[in-house]
């Protein structure tokens, strides 16, 4: 495999210009007002290698909420705190053919969340975070990530207000089902925690640095890293995971804000952000960029 650090900034820039065109095919999400109002032509990318060689391009100063990209890091944190056995009593590791917020999938599975990359799984894991309320639970995760990843994630309060301004009947129904099945205990705190951790925000460089936790972290057990990256490969890009993984080949996770993080095993991470999404909810331009880089590395 070629080296991530050998990619030239000219090459990246050319792909970025094409990705900019591709972004026009996507749409902004409707259910979070602030995400609907964002400038659709924002585009940025950051490559980082395990020895911290960094190359970033585009609107790298802007911040965005991680949304679902927090899910693999929630899993990593809880694996480190609770261990594998306890954690996988609460959530599975099997891909889902349904959208990330599907109640149907949860019902078919008798209330046992299929994997931690979909909302039922992430809500369940959010309930396991240490802390007495949503604030403390979110802060504990935030502090750990910032310490381990040398990142500067912060809670975007305006985004949180926006998330809370409209009811989210799907997440509510998932929560009701999890509570009915006794899978979680305190639905209000759980939802508050989940919304907060989804609004942890940072720049593309922060996201790339977090990616390094899944490459060569000295303080995190390698076995936990492998568990997380395997689940990302199988489930990270929603129901499109299977198709897309054959193209991209790297463990990846996307979020509804338009970011995608891909891990290049043993080398580093690629973080990309462009708000317009395809029908499955994956950022069109981010996918385009990551596919181009993956092709380059794999040939
Ligand atoms: N907060 C979002 C939700 O639950 C996160 C989803 C996502 O990024 N796909 O709908």
Short mmCIF file of N, CA and C in Angstrom, two decimals, residues 111-272:
data_model
loop_
_atom_site.label_atom_id
_atom_site.label_comp_id
_atom_site.label_asym_id
_atom_site.label_seq_id
_atom_site.Cartn_x
_atom_site.Cartn_y
_atom_site.Cartn_z
N UNK A 111 -35.76 -5.66 20.83
CA UNK A 111 -35.30 -4.61 21.74
C UNK A 111 -33.82 -4.66 22.07
N UNK A 112 -33.06 -5.54 21.38
CA UNK A 112 -31.62 -5.60 21.62
C UNK A 112 -30.92 -4.88 20.47
N UNK A 113 -30.26 -3.72 20.75
CA UNK A 113 -29.67 -2.94 19.67
C UNK A 113 -28.62 -3.75 18.88
N UNK A 114 -28.76 -3.68 17.57
CA UNK A 114 -27.91 -4.48 16.69
C UNK A 114 -26.43 -4.13 16.76
N UNK A 115 -26.15 -2.85 16.81
CA UNK A 115 -24.75 -2.44 16.89
C UNK A 115 -24.65 -1.01 17.46
N UNK A 116 -23.46 -0.60 17.86
CA UNK A 116 -23.33 0.72 18.52
C UNK A 116 -23.28 1.89 17.54
N UNK A 117 -23.33 1.62 16.22
CA UNK A 117 -23.24 2.70 15.24
C UNK A 117 -24.63 3.21 14.83
N UNK A 118 -25.67 2.51 15.26
CA UNK A 118 -27.03 3.01 15.00
C UNK A 118 -27.58 3.62 16.28
N UNK A 119 -28.67 4.38 16.15
CA UNK A 119 -29.12 5.17 17.30
C UNK A 119 -29.51 4.33 18.51
N UNK A 120 -30.17 3.17 18.28
CA UNK A 120 -30.57 2.37 19.44
C UNK A 120 -29.34 1.94 20.23
N UNK A 121 -28.27 1.56 19.54
CA UNK A 121 -27.04 1.13 20.20
C UNK A 121 -26.36 2.30 20.91
N UNK A 122 -26.30 3.43 20.22
CA UNK A 122 -25.60 4.59 20.80
C UNK A 122 -26.38 5.15 21.99
N UNK A 123 -27.72 5.13 21.92
CA UNK A 123 -28.52 5.60 23.06
C UNK A 123 -28.24 4.69 24.27
N UNK A 124 -28.21 3.39 24.01
CA UNK A 124 -27.94 2.44 25.09
C UNK A 124 -26.57 2.72 25.70
N UNK A 125 -25.57 2.91 24.84
CA UNK A 125 -24.22 3.17 25.37
C UNK A 125 -24.15 4.51 26.10
N UNK A 126 -24.89 5.50 25.58
CA UNK A 126 -24.90 6.81 26.25
C UNK A 126 -25.39 6.66 27.69
N UNK A 127 -26.33 5.74 27.89
CA UNK A 127 -26.88 5.56 29.24
C UNK A 127 -25.84 4.94 30.18
N UNK A 128 -24.81 4.31 29.61
CA UNK A 128 -23.78 3.67 30.45
C UNK A 128 -22.62 4.59 30.81
N UNK A 129 -22.60 5.79 30.23
CA UNK A 129 -21.50 6.71 30.55
C UNK A 129 -21.51 7.04 32.04
N UNK A 130 -20.33 7.14 32.66
CA UNK A 130 -20.31 7.49 34.08
C UNK A 130 -20.75 8.94 34.29
N UNK A 131 -21.49 9.18 35.36
CA UNK A 131 -21.95 10.55 35.65
C UNK A 131 -23.40 10.54 36.08
N UNK A 132 -23.78 11.59 36.83
CA UNK A 132 -25.14 11.60 37.41
C UNK A 132 -26.18 12.15 36.43
N UNK A 133 -25.75 12.97 35.48
CA UNK A 133 -26.71 13.55 34.52
C UNK A 133 -26.05 13.72 33.15
N UNK A 134 -26.83 14.25 32.22
CA UNK A 134 -26.34 14.41 30.85
C UNK A 134 -25.08 15.26 30.77
N UNK A 135 -25.06 16.33 31.56
CA UNK A 135 -23.90 17.22 31.54
C UNK A 135 -22.62 16.48 31.93
N UNK A 136 -22.69 15.81 33.07
CA UNK A 136 -21.49 15.12 33.57
C UNK A 136 -21.08 13.98 32.65
N UNK A 137 -22.07 13.24 32.17
CA UNK A 137 -21.75 12.11 31.29
C UNK A 137 -21.04 12.61 30.04
N UNK A 138 -21.59 13.69 29.46
CA UNK A 138 -20.99 14.25 28.24
C UNK A 138 -19.59 14.79 28.54
N UNK A 139 -19.45 15.50 29.67
CA UNK A 139 -18.13 16.06 30.01
C UNK A 139 -17.08 14.97 30.21
N UNK A 140 -17.50 13.85 30.82
CA UNK A 140 -16.54 12.77 31.04
C UNK A 140 -15.99 12.23 29.72
N UNK A 141 -16.90 12.05 28.77
CA UNK A 141 -16.46 11.56 27.45
C UNK A 141 -15.59 12.62 26.76
N UNK A 142 -16.05 13.85 26.80
CA UNK A 142 -15.33 14.96 26.15
C UNK A 142 -13.90 15.08 26.70
N UNK A 143 -13.79 15.05 28.04
CA UNK A 143 -12.46 15.22 28.66
C UNK A 143 -11.52 14.08 28.28
N UNK A 144 -12.05 12.88 28.32
CA UNK A 144 -11.23 11.71 28.00
C UNK A 144 -10.74 11.81 26.56
N UNK A 145 -11.65 12.16 25.64
CA UNK A 145 -11.27 12.25 24.23
C UNK A 145 -10.24 13.34 24.00
N UNK A 146 -10.46 14.50 24.63
CA UNK A 146 -9.52 15.60 24.43
C UNK A 146 -8.13 15.27 24.99
N UNK A 147 -8.15 14.55 26.13
CA UNK A 147 -6.86 14.15 26.72
C UNK A 147 -6.14 13.12 25.86
N UNK A 148 -6.89 12.09 25.50
CA UNK A 148 -6.26 11.00 24.74
C UNK A 148 -5.89 11.44 23.33
N UNK A 149 -6.75 12.27 22.73
CA UNK A 149 -6.58 12.60 21.32
C UNK A 149 -5.89 13.94 21.08
N UNK A 150 -5.56 14.66 22.15
CA UNK A 150 -4.98 16.01 22.02
C UNK A 150 -5.85 16.89 21.14
N UNK A 151 -7.16 16.71 21.26
CA UNK A 151 -8.10 17.50 20.46
C UNK A 151 -8.75 18.56 21.34
N UNK A 152 -9.55 19.43 20.73
CA UNK A 152 -10.22 20.49 21.49
C UNK A 152 -11.71 20.47 21.24
N UNK A 153 -12.32 19.35 21.46
CA UNK A 153 -13.76 19.24 21.26
C UNK A 153 -14.47 20.10 22.29
N UNK A 154 -15.58 20.72 21.88
CA UNK A 154 -16.40 21.51 22.81
C UNK A 154 -17.86 21.21 22.52
N UNK A 155 -18.70 21.48 23.52
CA UNK A 155 -20.13 21.27 23.31
C UNK A 155 -20.71 22.52 22.64
N UNK A 156 -21.24 22.37 21.44
CA UNK A 156 -21.85 23.50 20.73
C UNK A 156 -23.28 23.69 21.24
N UNK A 157 -23.44 24.67 22.13
CA UNK A 157 -24.74 24.88 22.80
C UNK A 157 -25.83 25.29 21.81
N UNK A 158 -25.46 26.08 20.80
CA UNK A 158 -26.47 26.51 19.82
C UNK A 158 -26.97 25.32 19.01
N UNK A 159 -26.05 24.45 18.66
CA UNK A 159 -26.44 23.25 17.91
C UNK A 159 -27.35 22.38 18.78
N UNK A 160 -27.00 22.27 20.06
CA UNK A 160 -27.81 21.48 20.97
C UNK A 160 -29.23 22.03 21.06
N UNK A 161 -29.33 23.36 21.17
CA UNK A 161 -30.65 24.00 21.20
C UNK A 161 -31.43 23.67 19.94
N UNK A 162 -30.73 23.70 18.82
CA UNK A 162 -31.37 23.43 17.55
C UNK A 162 -31.86 21.98 17.49
N UNK A 163 -31.02 21.05 17.96
CA UNK A 163 -31.41 19.63 17.99
C UNK A 163 -32.68 19.46 18.85
N UNK A 164 -32.69 20.20 19.97
CA UNK A 164 -33.81 20.04 20.91
C UNK A 164 -35.05 20.82 20.49
N UNK A 165 -34.90 21.72 19.49
CA UNK A 165 -36.02 22.60 19.14
C UNK A 165 -37.14 21.88 18.39
N UNK A 166 -36.82 20.77 17.75
CA UNK A 166 -37.86 20.00 17.07
C UNK A 166 -37.95 18.63 17.71
N UNK A 167 -39.16 18.09 17.83
CA UNK A 167 -39.23 16.75 18.39
C UNK A 167 -38.58 15.75 17.42
N UNK A 168 -37.96 14.73 17.95
CA UNK A 168 -37.37 13.70 17.09
C UNK A 168 -38.12 12.40 17.39
N UNK A 169 -39.26 12.20 16.70
CA UNK A 169 -40.13 11.07 17.05
C UNK A 169 -39.44 9.71 16.91
N UNK A 170 -38.49 9.62 15.99
CA UNK A 170 -37.83 8.32 15.80
C UNK A 170 -36.96 7.98 17.01
N UNK A 171 -36.14 8.95 17.42
CA UNK A 171 -35.29 8.68 18.59
C UNK A 171 -36.15 8.45 19.83
N UNK A 172 -37.27 9.19 19.92
CA UNK A 172 -38.15 9.03 21.07
C UNK A 172 -38.75 7.62 21.08
N UNK A 173 -39.17 7.14 19.90
CA UNK A 173 -39.77 5.80 19.82
C UNK A 173 -38.74 4.72 20.17
N UNK A 174 -37.50 4.93 19.71
CA UNK A 174 -36.43 3.97 20.04
C UNK A 174 -36.21 3.93 21.55
N UNK A 175 -36.20 5.12 22.13
CA UNK A 175 -36.00 5.26 23.57
C UNK A 175 -37.13 4.56 24.35
N UNK A 176 -38.38 4.77 23.89
CA UNK A 176 -39.53 4.14 24.55
C UNK A 176 -39.40 2.62 24.51
N UNK A 177 -39.00 2.13 23.34
CA UNK A 177 -38.86 0.68 23.19
C UNK A 177 -37.75 0.14 24.11
N UNK A 178 -36.63 0.85 24.16
CA UNK A 178 -35.52 0.41 25.03
C UNK A 178 -35.93 0.43 26.50
N UNK A 179 -36.75 1.42 26.86
CA UNK A 179 -37.20 1.53 28.26
C UNK A 179 -38.19 0.42 28.57
N UNK A 180 -39.11 0.19 27.63
CA UNK A 180 -40.14 -0.85 27.80
C UNK A 180 -39.48 -2.23 28.01
N UNK A 181 -38.39 -2.44 27.29
CA UNK A 181 -37.69 -3.73 27.39
C UNK A 181 -36.70 -3.73 28.56
N UNK A 182 -36.72 -2.69 29.36
CA UNK A 182 -35.83 -2.59 30.52
C UNK A 182 -34.35 -2.56 30.16
N UNK A 183 -34.09 -2.12 28.94
CA UNK A 183 -32.70 -2.12 28.47
C UNK A 183 -31.97 -0.88 28.96
N UNK A 184 -32.72 0.21 29.12
CA UNK A 184 -32.15 1.40 29.75
C UNK A 184 -33.07 1.85 30.88
N UNK A 185 -32.50 2.59 31.82
CA UNK A 185 -33.29 2.93 33.01
C UNK A 185 -33.84 4.34 32.99
N UNK A 186 -33.05 5.31 32.59
CA UNK A 186 -33.52 6.68 32.70
C UNK A 186 -33.56 7.36 31.33
N UNK A 187 -34.72 7.25 30.64
CA UNK A 187 -34.79 7.72 29.25
C UNK A 187 -34.50 9.21 29.09
N UNK A 188 -34.91 10.05 30.06
CA UNK A 188 -34.68 11.50 29.90
C UNK A 188 -33.17 11.80 29.92
N UNK A 189 -32.49 11.24 30.94
CA UNK A 189 -31.05 11.49 31.02
C UNK A 189 -30.34 10.89 29.79
N UNK A 190 -30.82 9.73 29.37
CA UNK A 190 -30.19 9.07 28.22
C UNK A 190 -30.28 9.94 26.98
N UNK A 191 -31.49 10.47 26.70
CA UNK A 191 -31.66 11.29 25.50
C UNK A 191 -30.85 12.58 25.60
N UNK A 192 -30.86 13.17 26.79
CA UNK A 192 -30.10 14.40 26.99
C UNK A 192 -28.60 14.14 26.74
N UNK A 193 -28.11 13.03 27.28
CA UNK A 193 -26.69 12.68 27.09
C UNK A 193 -26.39 12.46 25.61
N UNK A 194 -27.26 11.69 24.96
CA UNK A 194 -27.05 11.37 23.54
C UNK A 194 -27.02 12.65 22.70
N UNK A 195 -27.99 13.53 22.92
CA UNK A 195 -28.02 14.78 22.14
C UNK A 195 -26.76 15.61 22.39
N UNK A 196 -26.33 15.62 23.64
CA UNK A 196 -25.14 16.41 23.96
C UNK A 196 -23.89 15.82 23.30
N UNK A 197 -23.71 14.54 23.40
CA UNK A 197 -22.47 13.98 22.83
C UNK A 197 -22.47 14.11 21.30
N UNK A 198 -23.67 14.10 20.68
CA UNK A 198 -23.74 14.31 19.22
C UNK A 198 -23.35 15.75 18.86
N UNK A 199 -23.51 16.67 19.81
CA UNK A 199 -23.18 18.09 19.55
C UNK A 199 -21.76 18.43 19.97
N UNK A 200 -20.98 17.45 20.40
CA UNK A 200 -19.55 17.73 20.61
C UNK A 200 -18.98 18.10 19.26
N UNK A 201 -18.26 19.21 19.23
CA UNK A 201 -17.87 19.80 17.95
C UNK A 201 -16.39 20.12 17.93
N UNK A 202 -15.87 20.29 16.73
CA UNK A 202 -14.45 20.65 16.58
C UNK A 202 -14.15 20.95 15.13
N UNK A 203 -12.87 21.16 14.84
CA UNK A 203 -12.46 21.40 13.46
C UNK A 203 -12.12 20.05 12.81
N UNK A 204 -11.83 20.13 11.53
CA UNK A 204 -11.46 18.91 10.79
C UNK A 204 -10.16 18.33 11.36
N UNK A 205 -9.32 19.19 11.92
CA UNK A 205 -8.05 18.73 12.50
C UNK A 205 -8.32 17.97 13.80
N UNK A 206 -9.28 18.49 14.59
CA UNK A 206 -9.66 17.76 15.80
C UNK A 206 -10.17 16.36 15.45
N UNK A 207 -10.99 16.31 14.39
CA UNK A 207 -11.55 15.01 14.01
C UNK A 207 -10.45 14.06 13.55
N UNK A 208 -9.52 14.57 12.75
CA UNK A 208 -8.42 13.72 12.28
C UNK A 208 -7.59 13.21 13.46
N UNK A 209 -7.35 14.09 14.45
CA UNK A 209 -6.57 13.68 15.63
C UNK A 209 -7.30 12.57 16.40
N UNK A 210 -8.62 12.70 16.50
CA UNK A 210 -9.38 11.63 17.16
C UNK A 210 -9.18 10.31 16.43
N UNK A 211 -9.15 10.42 15.08
CA UNK A 211 -8.94 9.23 14.26
C UNK A 211 -7.68 8.48 14.66
N UNK A 212 -6.66 9.22 15.07
CA UNK A 212 -5.39 8.56 15.44
C UNK A 212 -5.54 7.64 16.66
N UNK A 213 -6.58 7.91 17.46
CA UNK A 213 -6.82 7.01 18.61
C UNK A 213 -7.11 5.60 18.12
N UNK A 214 -7.57 5.52 16.87
CA UNK A 214 -7.89 4.20 16.31
C UNK A 214 -6.76 3.68 15.43
N UNK A 215 -5.60 4.29 15.55
CA UNK A 215 -4.45 3.83 14.77
C UNK A 215 -3.34 3.34 15.71
N UNK A 216 -2.87 4.23 16.54
CA UNK A 216 -1.71 3.81 17.37
C UNK A 216 -1.72 4.46 18.74
N UNK A 217 -2.80 4.31 19.46
CA UNK A 217 -2.82 4.95 20.76
C UNK A 217 -2.05 4.11 21.78
N UNK A 218 -1.14 4.77 22.50
CA UNK A 218 -0.34 4.01 23.47
C UNK A 218 -1.14 3.65 24.72
N UNK A 219 -2.15 4.48 25.03
CA UNK A 219 -2.88 4.26 26.29
C UNK A 219 -4.11 3.39 26.14
N UNK A 220 -4.45 3.02 24.92
CA UNK A 220 -5.69 2.25 24.74
C UNK A 220 -5.34 0.85 24.25
N UNK A 221 -6.02 -0.13 24.86
CA UNK A 221 -5.72 -1.51 24.49
C UNK A 221 -5.96 -1.77 23.02
N UNK A 222 -5.01 -2.41 22.37
CA UNK A 222 -5.12 -2.64 20.93
C UNK A 222 -6.37 -3.46 20.59
N UNK A 223 -6.69 -4.38 21.48
CA UNK A 223 -7.87 -5.21 21.24
C UNK A 223 -9.15 -4.36 21.12
N UNK A 224 -9.24 -3.30 21.92
CA UNK A 224 -10.41 -2.43 21.86
C UNK A 224 -10.44 -1.65 20.56
N UNK A 225 -9.25 -1.23 20.13
CA UNK A 225 -9.15 -0.51 18.86
C UNK A 225 -9.63 -1.43 17.72
N UNK A 226 -9.19 -2.69 17.74
CA UNK A 226 -9.61 -3.62 16.68
C UNK A 226 -11.11 -3.84 16.70
N UNK A 227 -11.68 -3.94 17.91
CA UNK A 227 -13.14 -4.14 17.99
C UNK A 227 -13.85 -2.95 17.33
N UNK A 228 -13.42 -1.75 17.68
CA UNK A 228 -14.09 -0.55 17.15
C UNK A 228 -13.92 -0.46 15.63
N UNK A 229 -12.72 -0.68 15.13
CA UNK A 229 -12.51 -0.52 13.68
C UNK A 229 -13.26 -1.61 12.90
N UNK A 230 -13.36 -2.81 13.47
CA UNK A 230 -14.14 -3.87 12.79
C UNK A 230 -15.60 -3.46 12.68
N UNK A 231 -16.14 -2.92 13.77
CA UNK A 231 -17.55 -2.51 13.76
C UNK A 231 -17.75 -1.33 12.80
N UNK A 232 -16.76 -0.44 12.75
CA UNK A 232 -16.86 0.68 11.79
C UNK A 232 -16.90 0.15 10.36
N UNK A 233 -16.05 -0.83 10.07
CA UNK A 233 -16.01 -1.38 8.71
C UNK A 233 -17.36 -1.98 8.34
N UNK A 234 -17.96 -2.70 9.27
CA UNK A 234 -19.21 -3.39 8.96
C UNK A 234 -20.42 -2.47 9.03
N UNK A 235 -20.38 -1.45 9.88
CA UNK A 235 -21.61 -0.70 10.18
C UNK A 235 -21.47 0.81 10.10
N UNK A 236 -20.31 1.35 9.78
CA UNK A 236 -20.06 2.78 9.96
C UNK A 236 -20.76 3.72 8.99
N UNK A 237 -21.15 3.18 7.81
CA UNK A 237 -21.75 4.08 6.81
C UNK A 237 -23.22 3.71 6.59
N UNK A 238 -23.87 3.44 7.71
CA UNK A 238 -25.30 3.11 7.71
C UNK A 238 -25.56 1.86 6.85
N UNK A 239 -26.75 1.83 6.24
CA UNK A 239 -27.10 0.63 5.47
C UNK A 239 -26.29 0.53 4.18
N UNK A 240 -25.54 1.60 3.84
CA UNK A 240 -24.69 1.56 2.64
C UNK A 240 -23.32 0.95 2.95
N UNK A 241 -23.10 0.55 4.22
CA UNK A 241 -21.76 0.11 4.65
C UNK A 241 -21.18 -0.98 3.75
N UNK A 242 -22.02 -1.98 3.45
CA UNK A 242 -21.50 -3.14 2.72
C UNK A 242 -20.98 -2.72 1.34
N UNK A 243 -21.80 -1.99 0.61
CA UNK A 243 -21.41 -1.52 -0.72
C UNK A 243 -20.21 -0.61 -0.68
N UNK A 244 -20.26 0.33 0.26
CA UNK A 244 -19.21 1.35 0.27
C UNK A 244 -17.87 0.80 0.75
N UNK A 245 -17.91 -0.17 1.66
CA UNK A 245 -16.65 -0.70 2.19
C UNK A 245 -15.86 -1.39 1.09
N UNK A 246 -16.55 -1.98 0.10
CA UNK A 246 -15.80 -2.61 -0.98
C UNK A 246 -15.06 -1.54 -1.80
N UNK A 247 -15.62 -0.33 -1.84
CA UNK A 247 -14.95 0.74 -2.58
C UNK A 247 -13.87 1.42 -1.73
N UNK A 248 -14.22 1.72 -0.48
CA UNK A 248 -13.34 2.54 0.35
C UNK A 248 -12.29 1.70 1.08
N UNK A 249 -12.69 0.54 1.48
CA UNK A 249 -11.80 -0.46 2.12
C UNK A 249 -11.29 -0.10 3.52
N UNK A 250 -11.56 1.09 3.99
CA UNK A 250 -11.07 1.47 5.30
C UNK A 250 -12.23 1.60 6.29
N UNK A 251 -11.98 1.29 7.56
CA UNK A 251 -13.01 1.52 8.57
C UNK A 251 -13.41 2.99 8.54
N UNK A 252 -14.70 3.27 8.44
CA UNK A 252 -15.15 4.67 8.30
C UNK A 252 -16.40 4.91 9.12
N UNK A 253 -16.61 6.15 9.47
CA UNK A 253 -17.86 6.53 10.15
C UNK A 253 -18.31 7.89 9.65
N UNK A 254 -19.61 7.99 9.39
CA UNK A 254 -20.15 9.27 8.92
C UNK A 254 -21.13 9.84 9.94
N UNK A 255 -21.41 11.12 9.78
CA UNK A 255 -22.39 11.78 10.64
C UNK A 255 -23.28 12.69 9.81
N UNK A 256 -24.45 13.01 10.34
CA UNK A 256 -25.45 13.77 9.58
C UNK A 256 -25.02 15.23 9.34
N UNK A 257 -23.98 15.68 10.05
CA UNK A 257 -23.47 17.03 9.79
C UNK A 257 -22.68 17.08 8.48
N UNK A 258 -22.30 15.92 7.93
CA UNK A 258 -21.58 15.90 6.65
C UNK A 258 -20.12 15.49 6.78
N UNK A 259 -19.73 15.05 7.96
CA UNK A 259 -18.33 14.62 8.14
C UNK A 259 -18.21 13.11 7.96
N UNK A 260 -17.04 12.70 7.50
CA UNK A 260 -16.70 11.27 7.46
C UNK A 260 -15.25 11.13 7.95
N UNK A 261 -15.04 10.13 8.78
CA UNK A 261 -13.70 9.82 9.27
C UNK A 261 -13.33 8.42 8.78
N UNK A 262 -12.19 8.28 8.13
CA UNK A 262 -11.71 6.97 7.69
C UNK A 262 -10.36 6.69 8.32
N UNK A 263 -10.17 5.45 8.73
CA UNK A 263 -8.92 5.05 9.36
C UNK A 263 -8.09 4.27 8.34
N UNK A 264 -6.87 4.70 8.12
CA UNK A 264 -5.98 3.95 7.23
C UNK A 264 -5.08 3.12 8.15
N UNK A 265 -5.36 1.82 8.27
CA UNK A 265 -4.69 1.02 9.29
C UNK A 265 -3.17 1.15 9.25
N UNK A 266 -2.62 1.28 10.43
CA UNK A 266 -1.17 1.41 10.64
C UNK A 266 -0.56 2.69 10.07
N UNK A 267 -1.36 3.50 9.41
CA UNK A 267 -0.78 4.73 8.81
C UNK A 267 -1.32 6.01 9.41
N UNK A 268 -2.62 6.16 9.46
CA UNK A 268 -3.17 7.42 9.94
C UNK A 268 -4.67 7.52 9.70
N UNK A 269 -5.15 8.74 9.56
CA UNK A 269 -6.59 8.94 9.42
C UNK A 269 -6.88 10.03 8.38
N UNK A 270 -8.06 9.94 7.79
CA UNK A 270 -8.53 10.95 6.83
C UNK A 270 -9.86 11.48 7.36
N UNK A 271 -9.95 12.80 7.56
CA UNK A 271 -11.23 13.38 7.98
C UNK A 271 -11.69 14.34 6.89
N UNK A 272 -12.97 14.29 6.58
CA UNK A 272 -13.50 15.11 5.51
C UNK A 272 -14.84 15.70 5.95
#
